Coordinates of C-alpha atoms in Angstrom, one line a residue:
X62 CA 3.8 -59.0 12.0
X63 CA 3.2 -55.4 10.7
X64 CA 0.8 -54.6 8.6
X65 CA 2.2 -52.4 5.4
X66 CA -1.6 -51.9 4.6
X67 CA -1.5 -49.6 8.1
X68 CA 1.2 -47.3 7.2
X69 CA -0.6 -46.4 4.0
X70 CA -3.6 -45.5 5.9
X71 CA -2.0 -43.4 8.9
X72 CA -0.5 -41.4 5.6
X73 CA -3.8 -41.3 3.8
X74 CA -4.9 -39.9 7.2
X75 CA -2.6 -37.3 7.9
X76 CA -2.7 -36.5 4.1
X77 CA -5.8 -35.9 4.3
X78 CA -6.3 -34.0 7.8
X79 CA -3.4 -31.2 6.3
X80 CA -5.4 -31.0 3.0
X81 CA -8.7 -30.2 5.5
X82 CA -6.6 -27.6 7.4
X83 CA -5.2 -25.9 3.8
X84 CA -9.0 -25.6 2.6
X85 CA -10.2 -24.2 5.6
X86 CA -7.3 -21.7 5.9
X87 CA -7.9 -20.7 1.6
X88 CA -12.0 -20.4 3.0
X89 CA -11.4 -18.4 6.0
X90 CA -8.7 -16.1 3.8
X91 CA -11.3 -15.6 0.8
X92 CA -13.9 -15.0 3.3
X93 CA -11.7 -11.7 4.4
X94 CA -12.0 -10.4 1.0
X95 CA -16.3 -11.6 0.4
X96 CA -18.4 -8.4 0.5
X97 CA -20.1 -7.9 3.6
X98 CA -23.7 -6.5 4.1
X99 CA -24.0 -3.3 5.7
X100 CA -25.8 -3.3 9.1
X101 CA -27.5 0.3 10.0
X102 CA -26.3 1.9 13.3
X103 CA -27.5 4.6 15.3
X104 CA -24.3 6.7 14.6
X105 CA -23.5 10.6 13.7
X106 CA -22.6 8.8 10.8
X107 CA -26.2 8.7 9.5
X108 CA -26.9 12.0 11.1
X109 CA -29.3 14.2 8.9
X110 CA -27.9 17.4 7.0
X111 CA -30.2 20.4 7.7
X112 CA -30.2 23.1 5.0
X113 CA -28.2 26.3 5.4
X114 CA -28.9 28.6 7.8
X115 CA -26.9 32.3 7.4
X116 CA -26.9 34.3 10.2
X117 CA -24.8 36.5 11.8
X118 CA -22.0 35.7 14.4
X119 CA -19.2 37.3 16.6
X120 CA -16.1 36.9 15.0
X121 CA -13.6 39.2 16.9
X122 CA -13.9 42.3 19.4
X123 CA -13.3 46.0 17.2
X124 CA -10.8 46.5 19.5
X125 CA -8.7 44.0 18.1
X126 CA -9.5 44.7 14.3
X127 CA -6.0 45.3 12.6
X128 CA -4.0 48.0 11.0
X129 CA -4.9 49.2 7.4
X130 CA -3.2 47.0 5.3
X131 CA -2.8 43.6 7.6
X132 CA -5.4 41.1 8.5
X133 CA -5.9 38.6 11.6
X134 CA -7.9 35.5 12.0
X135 CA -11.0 34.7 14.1
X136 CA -13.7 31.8 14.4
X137 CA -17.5 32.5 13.3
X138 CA -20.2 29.7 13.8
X139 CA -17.1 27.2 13.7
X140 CA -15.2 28.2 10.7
X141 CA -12.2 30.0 10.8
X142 CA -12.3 33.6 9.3
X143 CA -9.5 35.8 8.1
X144 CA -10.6 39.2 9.2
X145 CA -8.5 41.9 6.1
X146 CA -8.9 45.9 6.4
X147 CA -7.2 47.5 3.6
X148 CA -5.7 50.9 2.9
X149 CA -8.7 52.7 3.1
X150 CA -10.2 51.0 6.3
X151 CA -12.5 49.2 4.7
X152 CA -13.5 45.3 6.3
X153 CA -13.3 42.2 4.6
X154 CA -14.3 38.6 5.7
X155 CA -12.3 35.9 4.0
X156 CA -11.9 32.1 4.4
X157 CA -8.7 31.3 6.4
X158 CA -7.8 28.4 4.6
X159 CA -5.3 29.6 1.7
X160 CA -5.3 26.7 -1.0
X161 CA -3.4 25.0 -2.2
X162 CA -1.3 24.2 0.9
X163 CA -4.2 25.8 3.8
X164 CA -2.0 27.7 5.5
X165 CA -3.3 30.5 7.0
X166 CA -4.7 33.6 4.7
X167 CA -4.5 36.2 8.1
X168 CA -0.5 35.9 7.9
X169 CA -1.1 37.5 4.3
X170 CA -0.4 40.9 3.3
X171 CA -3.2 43.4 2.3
X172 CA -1.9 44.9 -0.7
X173 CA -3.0 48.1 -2.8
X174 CA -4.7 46.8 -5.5
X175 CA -7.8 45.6 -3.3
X176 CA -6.1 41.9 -3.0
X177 CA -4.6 39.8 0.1
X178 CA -1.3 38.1 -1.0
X179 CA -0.5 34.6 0.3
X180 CA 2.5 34.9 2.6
X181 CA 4.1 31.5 1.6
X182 CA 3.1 31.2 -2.2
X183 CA 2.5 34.4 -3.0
X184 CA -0.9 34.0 -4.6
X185 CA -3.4 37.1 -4.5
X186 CA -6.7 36.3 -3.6
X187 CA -9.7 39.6 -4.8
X188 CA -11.1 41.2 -1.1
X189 CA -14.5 41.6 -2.3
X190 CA -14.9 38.2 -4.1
X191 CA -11.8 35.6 -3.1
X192 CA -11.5 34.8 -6.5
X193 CA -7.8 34.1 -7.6
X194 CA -5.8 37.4 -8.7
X195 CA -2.7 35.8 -9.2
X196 CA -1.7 31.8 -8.8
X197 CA 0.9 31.1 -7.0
X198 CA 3.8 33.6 -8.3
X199 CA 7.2 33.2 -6.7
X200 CA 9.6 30.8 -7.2
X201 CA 7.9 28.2 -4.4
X202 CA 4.5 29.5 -5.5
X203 CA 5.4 27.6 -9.6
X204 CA 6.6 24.7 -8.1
X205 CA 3.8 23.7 -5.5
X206 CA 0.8 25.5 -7.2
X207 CA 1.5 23.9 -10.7
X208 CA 0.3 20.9 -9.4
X209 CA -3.1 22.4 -8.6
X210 CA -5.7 24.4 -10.0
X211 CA -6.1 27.7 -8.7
X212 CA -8.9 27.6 -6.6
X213 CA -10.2 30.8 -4.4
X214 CA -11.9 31.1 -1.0
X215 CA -15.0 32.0 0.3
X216 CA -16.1 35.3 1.1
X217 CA -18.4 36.6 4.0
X218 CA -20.9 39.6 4.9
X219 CA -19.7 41.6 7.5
X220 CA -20.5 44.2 10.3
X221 CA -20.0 45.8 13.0
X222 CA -22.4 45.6 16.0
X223 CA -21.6 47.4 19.4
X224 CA -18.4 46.3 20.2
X225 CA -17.9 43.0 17.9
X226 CA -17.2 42.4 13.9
X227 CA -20.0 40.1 12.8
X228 CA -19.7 37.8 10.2
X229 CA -22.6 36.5 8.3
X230 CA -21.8 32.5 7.9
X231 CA -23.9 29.0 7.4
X232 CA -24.3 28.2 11.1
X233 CA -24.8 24.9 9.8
X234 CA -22.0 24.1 8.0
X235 CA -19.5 22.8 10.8
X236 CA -22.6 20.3 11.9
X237 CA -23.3 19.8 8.1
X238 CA -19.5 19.0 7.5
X239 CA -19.1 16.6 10.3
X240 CA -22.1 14.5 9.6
X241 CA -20.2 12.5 7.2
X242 CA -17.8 11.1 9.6
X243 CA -18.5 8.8 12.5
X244 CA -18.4 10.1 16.1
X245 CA -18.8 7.7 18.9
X246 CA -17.4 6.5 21.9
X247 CA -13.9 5.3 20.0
X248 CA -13.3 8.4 18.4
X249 CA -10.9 11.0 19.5
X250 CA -13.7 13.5 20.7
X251 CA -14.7 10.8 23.4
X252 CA -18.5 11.3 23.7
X253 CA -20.8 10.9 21.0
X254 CA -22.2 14.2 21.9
X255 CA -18.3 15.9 21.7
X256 CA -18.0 16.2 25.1
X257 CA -15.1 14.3 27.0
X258 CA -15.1 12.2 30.0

């Protein structure tokens, strides 16, 4: 004879082992989304920031300082420089990121009114002070830079020494910069001292 209490408990069974696997699954899911603690590693990530230390650095050779009324681009303690001499000869050290788009300020034009003109948007950045002249002008310039502030760039000392343009920069700022993200043995530097294997 069969038992019709038996049935009811094989159900009751398997009801109850697929309730077991739906509350495990909604624990394991929420458990995804529960803060977790932080745990302190020995990364760059918690690398100390020193303070600023200016000095100056070799940017580019003389011989390869540009034409009255152009500019070119070097690298000084990291950072990349836009090297401008205008009409008169004199020398200018400029960021060579040009906001708002970063392309770069040494494809610019030095112009007569003491200003280096964006070659893309057309905004005039001040030679002595990188403070914004003129925001994004032509037709491109409206369109893209009316969605930003203007915003200058950063100025540097500089000199000739021998046979090299010296710029006076933060030799800690590319260290400084890059103290804030995490460098390891996954990252795409390889090393966690920069170096590759």
């Amino acid at each position: 004879p069969v038992n019709p209490n038996s049935n009811f408990i094989q159900v009751l069974i398997i009801t109850l082992k697929m309730k077991s696997v739906i509350v495990a699954t909604l624990i394991g899911s929420a458990a995804a989304f529960a803060p977790a603690s932080q745990v302190s590693r020995g990364t760059a990530l918690n690398a100390k920031k020193t303070g600023p230390n200016l000095k100056y650095v070799p940017c580019i050779s003389t011989d390869d300082l540009p034409a009255p009324g152009s500019a070119t681009s070097g690298v000084a303690g990291g950072l990349a420089i836009c090297i401008a001499v205008d009409q008169k000869g004199a020398v200018y050290a400029l960021g060579d990121k040009c906001p708002p788009v970063n392309q770069p300020l040494s494809f610019g034009k030095v112009t007569d009114d003491g200003t280096i003109a964006d070659p893309v948007l057309g905004t005039k950045f001040s030679l002595k002070t990188g403070e914004v002249v003129s925001w994004c002008p032509t037709g491109l310039g409206k369109l893209v830079g009316g969605l930003f502030d203007p915003v200058g760039v950063p100025t540097y000392p500089v000199k000739a020494k021998g046979k090299t343009v010296e710029v006076q920069v933060d030799v800690n700022y590319k260290a400084n910069f890059e103290a804030e993200y995490w460098s390891g043995v996954l990252d795409a530097q390889g090393k966690a001292n920069g170096k590759y294997y």
